[in-house]
mmCIF file of C-alpha atoms in Angstrom:
data_model
loop_
_atom_site.group_PDB
_atom_site.id
_atom_site.type_symbol
_atom_site.label_atom_id
_atom_site.label_comp_id
_atom_site.label_asym_id
_atom_site.label_seq_id
_atom_site.Cartn_x
_atom_site.Cartn_y
_atom_site.Cartn_z
ATOM 1 C CA UNK A 1218 -4.876 -4.807 18.394
ATOM 2 C CA UNK A 1219 -3.847 -8.342 17.675
ATOM 3 C CA UNK A 1220 0.141 -9.234 17.711
ATOM 4 C CA UNK A 1221 1.778 -12.282 15.455
ATOM 5 C CA UNK A 1222 5.141 -13.556 16.055
ATOM 6 C CA UNK A 1223 6.987 -14.807 12.765
ATOM 7 C CA UNK A 1224 10.353 -16.619 12.817
ATOM 8 C CA UNK A 1225 12.217 -17.029 9.601
ATOM 9 C CA UNK A 1226 14.745 -18.693 8.727
ATOM 10 C CA UNK A 1227 16.585 -17.281 5.952
ATOM 11 C CA UNK A 1228 17.623 -13.759 4.685
ATOM 12 C CA UNK A 1229 14.699 -13.364 2.336
ATOM 13 C CA UNK A 1230 11.963 -15.456 2.756
ATOM 14 C CA UNK A 1231 8.076 -15.133 1.987
ATOM 15 C CA UNK A 1232 5.917 -16.694 5.075
ATOM 16 C CA UNK A 1233 2.716 -17.687 4.726
ATOM 17 C CA UNK A 1234 0.478 -16.335 7.715
ATOM 18 C CA UNK A 1235 -3.042 -15.579 5.743
ATOM 19 C CA UNK A 1236 -3.916 -18.201 8.523
ATOM 20 C CA UNK A 1237 -2.660 -16.288 11.344
ATOM 21 C CA UNK A 1238 -4.353 -12.752 10.017
ATOM 22 C CA UNK A 1239 -7.053 -15.348 10.264
ATOM 23 C CA UNK A 1240 -7.269 -16.138 13.535
ATOM 24 C CA UNK A 1241 -5.847 -13.098 14.813
ATOM 25 C CA UNK A 1242 -9.505 -10.929 13.287
ATOM 26 C CA UNK A 1243 -11.477 -13.903 14.505
ATOM 27 C CA UNK A 1244 -10.320 -12.966 18.456
ATOM 28 C CA UNK A 1245 -11.677 -9.811 17.574
ATOM 29 C CA UNK A 1246 -15.310 -9.863 17.085
ATOM 30 C CA UNK A 1247 -15.035 -7.863 14.467
ATOM 31 C CA UNK A 1248 -18.537 -9.648 11.818
ATOM 32 C CA UNK A 1249 -17.348 -6.724 8.641
ATOM 33 C CA UNK A 1250 -15.629 -4.074 7.970
ATOM 34 C CA UNK A 1251 -11.204 -3.925 7.610
ATOM 35 C CA UNK A 1252 -8.077 -5.962 8.745
ATOM 36 C CA UNK A 1253 -4.655 -3.630 8.428
ATOM 37 C CA UNK A 1254 -1.908 -5.769 8.611
ATOM 38 C CA UNK A 1255 1.473 -3.542 9.404
ATOM 39 C CA UNK A 1256 4.411 -5.008 9.984
ATOM 40 C CA UNK A 1257 6.075 -3.018 12.172
ATOM 41 C CA UNK A 1258 10.360 -3.814 10.756
ATOM 42 C CA UNK A 1259 11.645 -1.371 8.575
ATOM 43 C CA UNK A 1260 13.637 -4.322 6.725
ATOM 44 C CA UNK A 1261 10.666 -6.553 5.448
ATOM 45 C CA UNK A 1262 7.630 -5.825 4.159
ATOM 46 C CA UNK A 1263 4.323 -6.875 3.680
ATOM 47 C CA UNK A 1264 2.242 -9.008 0.818
ATOM 48 C CA UNK A 1265 -0.294 -10.880 -1.252
ATOM 49 C CA UNK A 1266 0.187 -13.171 -4.037
ATOM 50 C CA UNK A 1267 -0.106 -16.673 -4.797
ATOM 51 C CA UNK A 1268 0.938 -19.672 -2.546
ATOM 52 C CA UNK A 1269 -0.378 -22.381 -4.855
ATOM 53 C CA UNK A 1270 3.042 -22.907 -6.925
ATOM 54 C CA UNK A 1271 6.155 -22.100 -4.507
ATOM 55 C CA UNK A 1272 7.387 -20.938 -7.059
ATOM 56 C CA UNK A 1273 6.406 -17.260 -7.194
ATOM 57 C CA UNK A 1274 7.162 -16.709 -3.967
ATOM 58 C CA UNK A 1275 10.759 -17.987 -5.367
ATOM 59 C CA UNK A 1276 10.552 -15.962 -8.881
ATOM 60 C CA UNK A 1277 9.255 -12.784 -6.747
ATOM 61 C CA UNK A 1278 12.490 -12.696 -4.159
ATOM 62 C CA UNK A 1279 14.901 -13.663 -6.926
ATOM 63 C CA UNK A 1280 12.664 -10.494 -9.389
ATOM 64 C CA UNK A 1281 13.623 -8.259 -6.729
ATOM 65 C CA UNK A 1282 17.460 -9.411 -5.254
ATOM 66 C CA UNK A 1283 18.099 -8.661 -9.728
ATOM 67 C CA UNK A 1284 16.535 -4.960 -9.567
ATOM 68 C CA UNK A 1285 17.437 -3.850 -5.606
ATOM 69 C CA UNK A 1286 21.134 -5.770 -5.022
ATOM 70 C CA UNK A 1287 22.695 -6.589 -1.416
ATOM 71 C CA UNK A 1288 25.392 -4.135 -2.207
ATOM 72 C CA UNK A 1289 24.944 -1.653 -4.851
ATOM 73 C CA UNK A 1290 27.419 1.005 -3.468
ATOM 74 C CA UNK A 1291 25.339 2.110 -0.177
ATOM 75 C CA UNK A 1292 26.379 4.112 2.521
ATOM 76 C CA UNK A 1293 24.012 2.669 5.272
ATOM 77 C CA UNK A 1294 27.049 1.267 7.690
ATOM 78 C CA UNK A 1295 24.928 -1.740 8.338
ATOM 79 C CA UNK A 1296 25.158 -2.845 4.916
ATOM 80 C CA UNK A 1297 21.680 -3.923 5.023
ATOM 81 C CA UNK A 1298 20.149 -1.321 2.828
ATOM 82 C CA UNK A 1299 19.202 -3.122 0.138
ATOM 83 C CA UNK A 1300 16.376 -4.343 2.286
ATOM 84 C CA UNK A 1301 15.171 -1.011 3.534
ATOM 85 C CA UNK A 1302 14.967 -0.455 -0.114
ATOM 86 C CA UNK A 1303 12.352 -3.668 -0.526
ATOM 87 C CA UNK A 1304 10.721 -2.865 2.696
ATOM 88 C CA UNK A 1305 9.865 0.501 0.883
ATOM 89 C CA UNK A 1306 8.883 -1.077 -1.798
ATOM 90 C CA UNK A 1307 5.874 -3.920 -0.708
ATOM 91 C CA UNK A 1308 5.183 -1.820 1.718
ATOM 92 C CA UNK A 1309 4.892 -2.231 5.852
ATOM 93 C CA UNK A 1310 0.384 -3.080 5.785
ATOM 94 C CA UNK A 1311 -2.687 -4.192 3.686
ATOM 95 C CA UNK A 1312 -5.587 -3.916 4.160
ATOM 96 C CA UNK A 1313 -8.057 -6.468 4.018
ATOM 97 C CA UNK A 1314 -11.758 -6.719 3.580
ATOM 98 C CA UNK A 1315 -14.039 -8.374 6.526
ATOM 99 C CA UNK A 1316 -17.033 -10.548 5.832
ATOM 100 C CA UNK A 1317 -18.968 -12.507 8.622
ATOM 101 C CA UNK A 1318 -15.569 -12.257 10.508
ATOM 102 C CA UNK A 1319 -13.637 -13.565 7.517
ATOM 103 C CA UNK A 1320 -10.448 -12.263 5.666
ATOM 104 C CA UNK A 1321 -12.166 -11.968 2.003
ATOM 105 C CA UNK A 1322 -9.211 -13.754 -0.089
ATOM 106 C CA UNK A 1323 -9.198 -13.369 -3.708
ATOM 107 C CA UNK A 1324 -8.823 -17.515 -4.800
ATOM 108 C CA UNK A 1325 -5.052 -17.746 -5.319
ATOM 109 C CA UNK A 1326 -4.519 -15.153 -2.385
ATOM 110 C CA UNK A 1327 -2.147 -15.947 0.230
ATOM 111 C CA UNK A 1328 -1.262 -13.302 2.527
ATOM 112 C CA UNK A 1329 3.190 -13.292 2.621
ATOM 113 C CA UNK A 1330 4.825 -11.288 5.906
ATOM 114 C CA UNK A 1331 8.571 -10.056 3.712
ATOM 115 C CA UNK A 1332 11.462 -11.706 5.274
ATOM 116 C CA UNK A 1333 14.582 -8.804 3.460
ATOM 117 C CA UNK A 1334 17.330 -9.779 6.218
ATOM 118 C CA UNK A 1335 16.281 -11.889 8.264
ATOM 119 C CA UNK A 1336 16.835 -14.948 9.924
ATOM 120 C CA UNK A 1337 15.327 -13.109 12.879
ATOM 121 C CA UNK A 1338 12.064 -13.359 15.607
ATOM 122 C CA UNK A 1339 9.427 -10.405 13.254
ATOM 123 C CA UNK A 1340 6.196 -9.473 14.835
ATOM 124 C CA UNK A 1341 2.425 -8.138 12.984
ATOM 125 C CA UNK A 1342 -0.053 -6.563 14.017
ATOM 126 C CA UNK A 1343 -3.354 -6.344 13.062
ATOM 127 C CA UNK A 1344 -6.072 -4.492 13.489
ATOM 128 C CA UNK A 1345 -10.097 -5.343 12.973
ATOM 129 C CA UNK A 1346 -11.589 -1.693 12.253
ATOM 130 C CA UNK A 1347 -15.331 -2.085 11.470
ATOM 131 C CA UNK A 1348 -18.673 -3.595 13.374
ATOM 132 C CA UNK A 1349 -19.376 -6.588 16.015
ATOM 133 C CA UNK A 1350 -22.746 -8.452 15.391
ATOM 134 C CA UNK A 1351 -25.209 -8.054 13.838
ATOM 135 C CA UNK A 1352 -25.789 -3.951 13.817
ATOM 136 C CA UNK A 1353 -28.718 -1.778 12.587
ATOM 137 C CA UNK A 1354 -28.528 -1.071 8.321
ATOM 138 C CA UNK A 1355 -26.093 -3.992 8.544
ATOM 139 C CA UNK A 1356 -28.105 -8.097 7.490
ATOM 140 C CA UNK B 1466 -18.777 -4.848 0.785
ATOM 141 C CA UNK B 1467 -19.640 -3.995 -2.893
ATOM 142 C CA UNK B 1468 -18.248 -5.814 -5.791
ATOM 143 C CA UNK B 1469 -16.750 -3.911 -9.254
ATOM 144 C CA UNK B 1470 -16.779 -6.083 -12.570
ATOM 145 C CA UNK B 1471 -13.275 -4.742 -15.534
ATOM 146 C CA UNK B 1472 -12.552 -6.140 -18.707
ATOM 147 C CA UNK B 1473 -9.100 -6.375 -19.712
ATOM 148 C CA UNK B 1474 -8.864 -5.867 -23.124
ATOM 149 C CA UNK B 1475 -4.716 -5.940 -23.004
ATOM 150 C CA UNK B 1476 -1.550 -8.251 -21.100
ATOM 151 C CA UNK B 1477 -0.617 -5.364 -19.581
ATOM 152 C CA UNK B 1478 -3.504 -2.069 -19.252
ATOM 153 C CA UNK B 1479 -4.418 1.007 -16.615
ATOM 154 C CA UNK B 1480 -7.720 1.317 -16.931
ATOM 155 C CA UNK B 1481 -9.281 4.184 -14.380
ATOM 156 C CA UNK B 1482 -12.195 3.276 -12.371
ATOM 157 C CA UNK B 1483 -12.955 5.922 -9.894
ATOM 158 C CA UNK B 1484 -16.449 6.331 -10.963
ATOM 159 C CA UNK B 1485 -17.550 3.135 -10.400
ATOM 160 C CA UNK B 1486 -15.378 3.533 -7.190
ATOM 161 C CA UNK B 1487 -17.620 6.823 -6.436
ATOM 162 C CA UNK B 1488 -20.297 4.933 -7.200
ATOM 163 C CA UNK B 1489 -20.261 1.835 -4.863
ATOM 164 C CA UNK B 1490 -19.433 4.720 -2.419
ATOM 165 C CA UNK B 1491 -22.454 6.028 -2.839
ATOM 166 C CA UNK B 1492 -24.095 2.549 -2.744
ATOM 167 C CA UNK B 1493 -23.184 2.090 0.746
ATOM 168 C CA UNK B 1494 -24.319 5.464 2.596
ATOM 169 C CA UNK B 1495 -20.952 6.605 4.641
ATOM 170 C CA UNK B 1496 -20.362 10.325 4.672
ATOM 171 C CA UNK B 1497 -16.916 10.014 6.743
ATOM 172 C CA UNK B 1498 -14.853 7.614 6.275
ATOM 173 C CA UNK B 1499 -12.367 4.883 4.478
ATOM 174 C CA UNK B 1500 -12.928 3.188 0.604
ATOM 175 C CA UNK B 1501 -10.270 -0.017 1.020
ATOM 176 C CA UNK B 1502 -10.474 -0.998 -3.180
ATOM 177 C CA UNK B 1503 -8.943 -4.347 -2.788
ATOM 178 C CA UNK B 1504 -8.003 -5.967 -7.006
ATOM 179 C CA UNK B 1505 -8.676 -10.055 -5.200
ATOM 180 C CA UNK B 1506 -6.020 -11.394 -8.246
ATOM 181 C CA UNK B 1507 -2.209 -12.398 -7.801
ATOM 182 C CA UNK B 1508 -1.665 -11.225 -11.532
ATOM 183 C CA UNK B 1509 -3.035 -7.758 -11.241
ATOM 184 C CA UNK B 1510 -2.511 -4.428 -9.042
ATOM 185 C CA UNK B 1511 -4.618 -0.632 -7.986
ATOM 186 C CA UNK B 1512 -2.550 1.959 -7.571
ATOM 187 C CA UNK B 1513 -3.329 5.986 -8.071
ATOM 188 C CA UNK B 1514 -1.617 8.532 -10.316
ATOM 189 C CA UNK B 1515 -2.689 10.567 -13.345
ATOM 190 C CA UNK B 1516 -5.585 10.300 -16.313
ATOM 191 C CA UNK B 1517 -4.490 14.217 -18.176
ATOM 192 C CA UNK B 1518 -2.883 12.763 -19.862
ATOM 193 C CA UNK B 1519 -2.517 8.589 -21.330
ATOM 194 C CA UNK B 1520 1.532 9.879 -22.545
ATOM 195 C CA UNK B 1521 1.426 8.949 -17.664
ATOM 196 C CA UNK B 1522 0.326 5.440 -18.276
ATOM 197 C CA UNK B 1523 1.643 4.646 -20.884
ATOM 198 C CA UNK B 1524 5.351 4.922 -19.453
ATOM 199 C CA UNK B 1525 4.991 3.619 -15.616
ATOM 200 C CA UNK B 1526 3.281 0.827 -18.655
ATOM 201 C CA UNK B 1527 7.248 0.671 -20.514
ATOM 202 C CA UNK B 1528 9.507 0.851 -17.400
ATOM 203 C CA UNK B 1529 8.000 -1.140 -15.119
ATOM 204 C CA UNK B 1530 8.330 -3.966 -17.821
ATOM 205 C CA UNK B 1531 12.253 -2.938 -18.594
ATOM 206 C CA UNK B 1532 12.362 -3.319 -14.945
ATOM 207 C CA UNK B 1533 10.381 -6.654 -15.183
ATOM 208 C CA UNK B 1534 10.368 -8.696 -17.903
ATOM 209 C CA UNK B 1535 7.683 -10.838 -19.561
ATOM 210 C CA UNK B 1536 10.704 -12.615 -19.221
ATOM 211 C CA UNK B 1537 14.009 -13.741 -17.049
ATOM 212 C CA UNK B 1538 14.518 -16.991 -16.187
ATOM 213 C CA UNK B 1539 12.242 -17.660 -13.957
ATOM 214 C CA UNK B 1540 10.949 -20.914 -12.750
ATOM 215 C CA UNK B 1541 6.937 -20.697 -12.444
ATOM 216 C CA UNK B 1542 5.607 -22.844 -15.514
ATOM 217 C CA UNK B 1543 2.491 -21.032 -16.216
ATOM 218 C CA UNK B 1544 3.915 -18.363 -17.574
ATOM 219 C CA UNK B 1545 3.534 -15.238 -15.957
ATOM 220 C CA UNK B 1546 5.409 -15.069 -12.870
ATOM 221 C CA UNK B 1547 6.259 -11.148 -14.083
ATOM 222 C CA UNK B 1548 2.270 -10.171 -12.998
ATOM 223 C CA UNK B 1549 2.688 -11.402 -10.463
ATOM 224 C CA UNK B 1550 6.029 -9.364 -8.940
ATOM 225 C CA UNK B 1551 4.264 -6.222 -10.606
ATOM 226 C CA UNK B 1552 1.129 -6.596 -8.849
ATOM 227 C CA UNK B 1553 3.611 -7.606 -5.466
ATOM 228 C CA UNK B 1554 5.048 -3.480 -6.964
ATOM 229 C CA UNK B 1555 2.210 -2.344 -7.406
ATOM 230 C CA UNK B 1556 -0.383 -3.914 -4.440
ATOM 231 C CA UNK B 1557 -3.609 -4.910 -4.222
ATOM 232 C CA UNK B 1558 -5.139 -2.507 -2.076
ATOM 233 C CA UNK B 1559 -5.615 1.059 -1.796
ATOM 234 C CA UNK B 1560 -8.028 3.524 0.839
ATOM 235 C CA UNK B 1561 -9.321 7.152 -0.486
ATOM 236 C CA UNK B 1562 -10.345 8.951 2.834
ATOM 237 C CA UNK B 1563 -14.212 9.249 1.508
ATOM 238 C CA UNK B 1564 -15.852 13.105 2.601
ATOM 239 C CA UNK B 1565 -19.409 13.570 3.190
ATOM 240 C CA UNK B 1566 -20.565 10.673 1.108
ATOM 241 C CA UNK B 1567 -17.269 11.665 -2.040
ATOM 242 C CA UNK B 1568 -14.198 9.997 -3.248
ATOM 243 C CA UNK B 1569 -11.691 12.427 -2.036
ATOM 244 C CA UNK B 1570 -8.658 12.135 -4.310
ATOM 245 C CA UNK B 1571 -5.806 15.384 -5.441
ATOM 246 C CA UNK B 1572 -6.759 17.004 -8.261
ATOM 247 C CA UNK B 1573 -4.688 15.027 -11.401
ATOM 248 C CA UNK B 1574 -5.835 11.253 -9.492
ATOM 249 C CA UNK B 1575 -7.922 8.486 -10.778
ATOM 250 C CA UNK B 1576 -8.068 5.470 -9.203
ATOM 251 C CA UNK B 1577 -6.582 3.063 -11.752
ATOM 252 C CA UNK B 1578 -7.229 -1.107 -12.232
ATOM 253 C CA UNK B 1579 -4.087 -2.826 -13.131
ATOM 254 C CA UNK B 1580 -3.777 -5.367 -15.844
ATOM 255 C CA UNK B 1581 -0.998 -7.591 -16.054
ATOM 256 C CA UNK B 1582 -1.906 -10.582 -17.227
ATOM 257 C CA UNK B 1583 -4.649 -9.586 -19.947
ATOM 258 C CA UNK B 1584 -6.954 -9.610 -20.698
ATOM 259 C CA UNK B 1585 -9.619 -11.401 -19.052
ATOM 260 C CA UNK B 1586 -12.372 -10.518 -16.494
ATOM 261 C CA UNK B 1587 -11.013 -9.587 -13.934
ATOM 262 C CA UNK B 1588 -13.070 -7.796 -10.066
ATOM 263 C CA UNK B 1589 -12.724 -4.628 -7.567
ATOM 264 C CA UNK B 1590 -14.135 -5.164 -4.148
ATOM 265 C CA UNK B 1591 -15.457 -2.136 -2.447
ATOM 266 C CA UNK B 1592 -15.511 -2.231 1.692
ATOM 267 C CA UNK B 1593 -16.341 1.586 3.235
ATOM 268 C CA UNK B 1594 -15.288 2.301 6.705
ATOM 269 C CA UNK B 1595 -17.236 5.445 9.204
ATOM 270 C CA UNK B 1596 -20.265 7.158 9.408
ATOM 271 C CA UNK B 1597 -23.305 6.659 7.738
ATOM 272 C CA UNK B 1598 -24.745 10.219 7.564
ATOM 273 C CA UNK B 1599 -24.971 12.712 10.355
ATOM 274 C CA UNK B 1600 -24.024 11.228 13.908
ATOM 275 C CA UNK B 1601 -23.031 12.538 17.267
ATOM 276 C CA UNK B 1602 -19.502 14.258 17.331
ATOM 277 C CA UNK B 1603 -19.219 14.435 13.595
ATOM 278 C CA UNK B 1604 -20.714 17.650 11.471
ATOM 279 C CA UNK C 1479 -10.121 14.919 7.459
ATOM 280 C CA UNK C 1480 -7.558 16.969 8.945
ATOM 281 C CA UNK C 1481 -4.351 18.586 7.069
ATOM 282 C CA UNK C 1482 -1.141 18.355 6.901
ATOM 283 C CA UNK C 1483 1.354 21.080 3.859
ATOM 284 C CA UNK C 1484 5.378 19.778 3.941
ATOM 285 C CA UNK C 1485 7.226 22.391 2.030
ATOM 286 C CA UNK C 1486 9.554 20.236 -0.058
ATOM 287 C CA UNK C 1487 13.179 21.476 -1.021
ATOM 288 C CA UNK C 1488 14.932 19.390 -4.051
ATOM 289 C CA UNK C 1489 13.805 17.813 -6.591
ATOM 290 C CA UNK C 1490 13.872 14.167 -4.898
ATOM 291 C CA UNK C 1491 13.970 13.843 -0.843
ATOM 292 C CA UNK C 1492 11.311 12.231 1.644
ATOM 293 C CA UNK C 1493 10.148 14.759 4.747
ATOM 294 C CA UNK C 1494 9.388 12.914 8.334
ATOM 295 C CA UNK C 1495 5.735 13.749 9.344
ATOM 296 C CA UNK C 1496 5.352 11.066 11.717
ATOM 297 C CA UNK C 1497 5.154 13.904 14.443
ATOM 298 C CA UNK C 1498 2.492 16.097 12.531
ATOM 299 C CA UNK C 1499 1.175 13.244 11.628
ATOM 300 C CA UNK C 1500 1.051 12.486 15.620
ATOM 301 C CA UNK C 1501 -0.992 15.757 16.016
ATOM 302 C CA UNK C 1502 -3.688 14.863 13.137
ATOM 303 C CA UNK C 1503 -4.531 11.963 14.916
ATOM 304 C CA UNK C 1504 -4.374 14.227 18.626
ATOM 305 C CA UNK C 1505 -6.923 16.217 16.964
ATOM 306 C CA UNK C 1506 -9.757 13.793 15.697
ATOM 307 C CA UNK C 1507 -10.211 12.676 18.960
ATOM 308 C CA UNK C 1508 -9.966 9.124 18.170
ATOM 309 C CA UNK C 1509 -8.214 6.218 20.249
ATOM 310 C CA UNK C 1510 -8.091 3.225 18.586
ATOM 311 C CA UNK C 1511 -8.302 2.132 15.422
ATOM 312 C CA UNK C 1512 -5.970 3.216 11.908
ATOM 313 C CA UNK C 1513 -5.082 6.431 10.540
ATOM 314 C CA UNK C 1514 -4.779 6.875 6.655
ATOM 315 C CA UNK C 1515 -1.962 8.321 5.419
ATOM 316 C CA UNK C 1516 -2.698 10.009 1.653
ATOM 317 C CA UNK C 1517 -0.611 11.776 -0.318
ATOM 318 C CA UNK C 1518 -2.797 13.712 -2.918
ATOM 319 C CA UNK C 1519 -0.714 13.697 -6.123
ATOM 320 C CA UNK C 1520 0.457 12.099 -8.293
ATOM 321 C CA UNK C 1521 4.535 12.879 -8.302
ATOM 322 C CA UNK C 1522 5.183 11.759 -4.457
ATOM 323 C CA UNK C 1523 4.573 8.499 -2.524
ATOM 324 C CA UNK C 1524 4.557 7.950 1.218
ATOM 325 C CA UNK C 1525 6.426 5.674 3.057
ATOM 326 C CA UNK C 1526 7.694 4.117 6.683
ATOM 327 C CA UNK C 1527 11.474 3.387 6.617
ATOM 328 C CA UNK C 1528 14.634 4.011 8.621
ATOM 329 C CA UNK C 1529 15.207 7.862 9.615
ATOM 330 C CA UNK C 1530 18.011 7.026 12.741
ATOM 331 C CA UNK C 1531 20.145 6.991 10.214
ATOM 332 C CA UNK C 1532 20.265 10.095 7.472
ATOM 333 C CA UNK C 1533 22.297 6.877 4.693
ATOM 334 C CA UNK C 1534 18.587 5.431 4.943
ATOM 335 C CA UNK C 1535 17.084 7.877 3.361
ATOM 336 C CA UNK C 1536 20.491 8.647 0.561
ATOM 337 C CA UNK C 1537 19.887 4.265 -0.336
ATOM 338 C CA UNK C 1538 16.188 3.731 -0.689
ATOM 339 C CA UNK C 1539 16.492 8.004 -2.182
ATOM 340 C CA UNK C 1540 19.716 6.557 -5.337
ATOM 341 C CA UNK C 1541 19.036 3.574 -5.365
ATOM 342 C CA UNK C 1542 15.224 4.322 -7.432
ATOM 343 C CA UNK C 1543 16.530 6.640 -9.283
ATOM 344 C CA UNK C 1544 18.558 4.060 -11.136
ATOM 345 C CA UNK C 1545 15.859 1.711 -11.153
ATOM 346 C CA UNK C 1546 13.448 4.952 -12.780
ATOM 347 C CA UNK C 1547 16.202 7.262 -14.528
ATOM 348 C CA UNK C 1548 14.979 10.964 -14.489
ATOM 349 C CA UNK C 1549 15.610 10.203 -18.524
ATOM 350 C CA UNK C 1550 14.816 6.857 -20.493
ATOM 351 C CA UNK C 1551 12.381 7.925 -23.849
ATOM 352 C CA UNK C 1552 9.726 8.309 -22.132
ATOM 353 C CA UNK C 1553 6.745 9.913 -24.085
ATOM 354 C CA UNK C 1554 4.227 12.074 -21.221
ATOM 355 C CA UNK C 1555 6.284 15.524 -22.635
ATOM 356 C CA UNK C 1556 6.122 17.220 -19.023
ATOM 357 C CA UNK C 1557 8.901 15.335 -18.385
ATOM 358 C CA UNK C 1558 8.487 13.611 -14.673
ATOM 359 C CA UNK C 1559 7.591 11.280 -16.085
ATOM 360 C CA UNK C 1560 9.451 9.026 -13.155
ATOM 361 C CA UNK C 1561 8.276 10.583 -10.599
ATOM 362 C CA UNK C 1562 4.819 9.951 -11.449
ATOM 363 C CA UNK C 1563 6.302 6.043 -11.072
ATOM 364 C CA UNK C 1564 8.129 6.495 -8.598
ATOM 365 C CA UNK C 1565 4.161 7.198 -6.408
ATOM 366 C CA UNK C 1566 2.711 3.927 -7.868
ATOM 367 C CA UNK C 1567 6.167 2.161 -6.968
ATOM 368 C CA UNK C 1568 5.976 3.311 -3.318
ATOM 369 C CA UNK C 1569 1.740 4.107 -3.214
ATOM 370 C CA UNK C 1570 0.266 6.664 -2.133
ATOM 371 C CA UNK C 1571 -1.483 5.765 0.933
ATOM 372 C CA UNK C 1572 -0.714 4.066 4.419
ATOM 373 C CA UNK C 1573 -2.141 3.249 7.833
ATOM 374 C CA UNK C 1574 -0.824 2.943 10.394
ATOM 375 C CA UNK C 1575 -2.168 1.433 13.701
ATOM 376 C CA UNK C 1576 -3.494 4.344 16.407
ATOM 377 C CA UNK C 1577 -4.329 2.578 20.166
ATOM 378 C CA UNK C 1578 -4.840 5.148 23.134
ATOM 379 C CA UNK C 1579 -4.484 7.869 20.952
ATOM 380 C CA UNK C 1580 -0.964 7.810 19.526
ATOM 381 C CA UNK C 1581 0.479 6.289 16.217
ATOM 382 C CA UNK C 1582 1.386 2.746 17.114
ATOM 383 C CA UNK C 1583 5.405 2.776 14.821
ATOM 384 C CA UNK C 1584 7.680 -0.153 15.063
ATOM 385 C CA UNK C 1585 11.782 0.904 17.391
ATOM 386 C CA UNK C 1586 13.111 2.118 14.010
ATOM 387 C CA UNK C 1587 10.131 3.929 11.885
ATOM 388 C CA UNK C 1588 8.665 6.913 10.318
ATOM 389 C CA UNK C 1589 6.897 8.171 8.486
ATOM 390 C CA UNK C 1590 8.695 9.939 5.551
ATOM 391 C CA UNK C 1591 6.851 12.309 2.615
ATOM 392 C CA UNK C 1592 8.317 11.007 -0.433
ATOM 393 C CA UNK C 1593 9.715 14.320 -3.111
ATOM 394 C CA UNK C 1594 9.800 13.099 -6.214
ATOM 395 C CA UNK C 1595 9.110 15.824 -8.904
ATOM 396 C CA UNK C 1596 10.373 18.994 -6.191
ATOM 397 C CA UNK C 1597 10.546 21.611 -4.530
ATOM 398 C CA UNK C 1598 7.079 22.472 -4.437
ATOM 399 C CA UNK C 1599 4.568 22.973 -1.163
ATOM 400 C CA UNK C 1600 2.647 19.326 -1.159
ATOM 401 C CA UNK C 1601 -0.327 18.722 1.220
ATOM 402 C CA UNK C 1602 -0.970 15.364 2.944
ATOM 403 C CA UNK C 1603 -4.911 14.112 4.102
ATOM 404 C CA UNK C 1604 -5.627 12.038 7.481
ATOM 405 C CA UNK C 1605 -8.410 10.346 8.695
ATOM 406 C CA UNK C 1606 -8.454 8.313 11.557
ATOM 407 C CA UNK C 1607 -10.826 5.728 11.829
ATOM 408 C CA UNK C 1608 -11.941 4.198 14.729
ATOM 409 C CA UNK C 1609 -13.704 4.544 18.391
ATOM 410 C CA UNK C 1610 -12.933 7.866 20.526
ATOM 411 C CA UNK C 1611 -12.840 8.003 23.992
ATOM 412 C CA UNK C 1612 -13.521 4.413 25.905
ATOM 413 C CA UNK C 1613 -16.658 2.465 24.263
ATOM 414 C CA UNK C 1614 -17.828 -0.730 25.406
ATOM 415 C CA UNK C 1615 -15.880 -3.855 25.540
ATOM 416 C CA UNK C 1616 -12.717 -2.123 24.271
ATOM 417 C CA UNK C 1617 -10.280 -1.383 27.198
#
């Protein structure tokens, strides 16, 4: 398993971690398979979306904030229920196909760590399953 | 990796791709494992839900449209921010267990490609990890 | 593939199934890999969140109920459209990394079965892909 450290700077923030995930995939030596990206936190999440225009990330965070307000009569005493709810809606894991040792993403896709209760120092765990090197039955 | 092409015909639409995913699983020759279904787009998604009554799909699309309106003061100039947001909420990947070379789905489950910014021609990528044929330690 | 049975007691409910999933992982004998947890129902889901303070689960269910009301002009005659919609938002599968035969979860993370149309008797399917025992190239 590989680990990435992510330093967040705002309460809610989406940080492009594609390059760091790609580095982790390379370190595993897996050539063909699936990369599982897992966030071990309950007030953060993971998503794949566009990073070409920063307005996309802005709009995602703004609209999710409208849907799940910071204060809305929550019971949880820590005051970060909105972050827990966003975490469940975005999910804490995603899977990306690996081919020839590289993440296979669409043209406009980047992998984002989603901070919903920052700023904090966070971790992302990466496991790659599949075949190392050239194996029989694979081209 | 296997690829499916999906032609969508409306702006928002859920298209049952279960049969095409099953065909792709068969082509990989994997008998026991996990099928990762990945959508390489940032304004589309993937979900598993009921296809017996088309009213279910109608209600899902209608309610998500209420939650994430097409226009809501978004910054992104392309005008398709709602589609990006829906993509992150539904997610662009899902995993289905494979047994004896077949997708193992619940009685009422179908795999749907979710178009949120159509009509377009879209791709779905499929990777199946696991064991081919009868291997030692597997029955 | 391993199977867990979950008995739910309310219409909407989140039930911590972490220990049962861990037992299933142990039964597979996989030491390093990824555990796919799959819910074969279209009115239930799966999520990972905090179980230390039960107020978190309360707040998640309350807020999702606000977003997706039980009645909202749905077309589906069975009257459980809200449950179908919640199922697509939470998702029916998740992935957890397995190391040394154990689920690798964050300090505050538990795996929850999410009932959105109970009470019912439900199933959860578990597939673990990866390496059994100590293999070459793995420590």
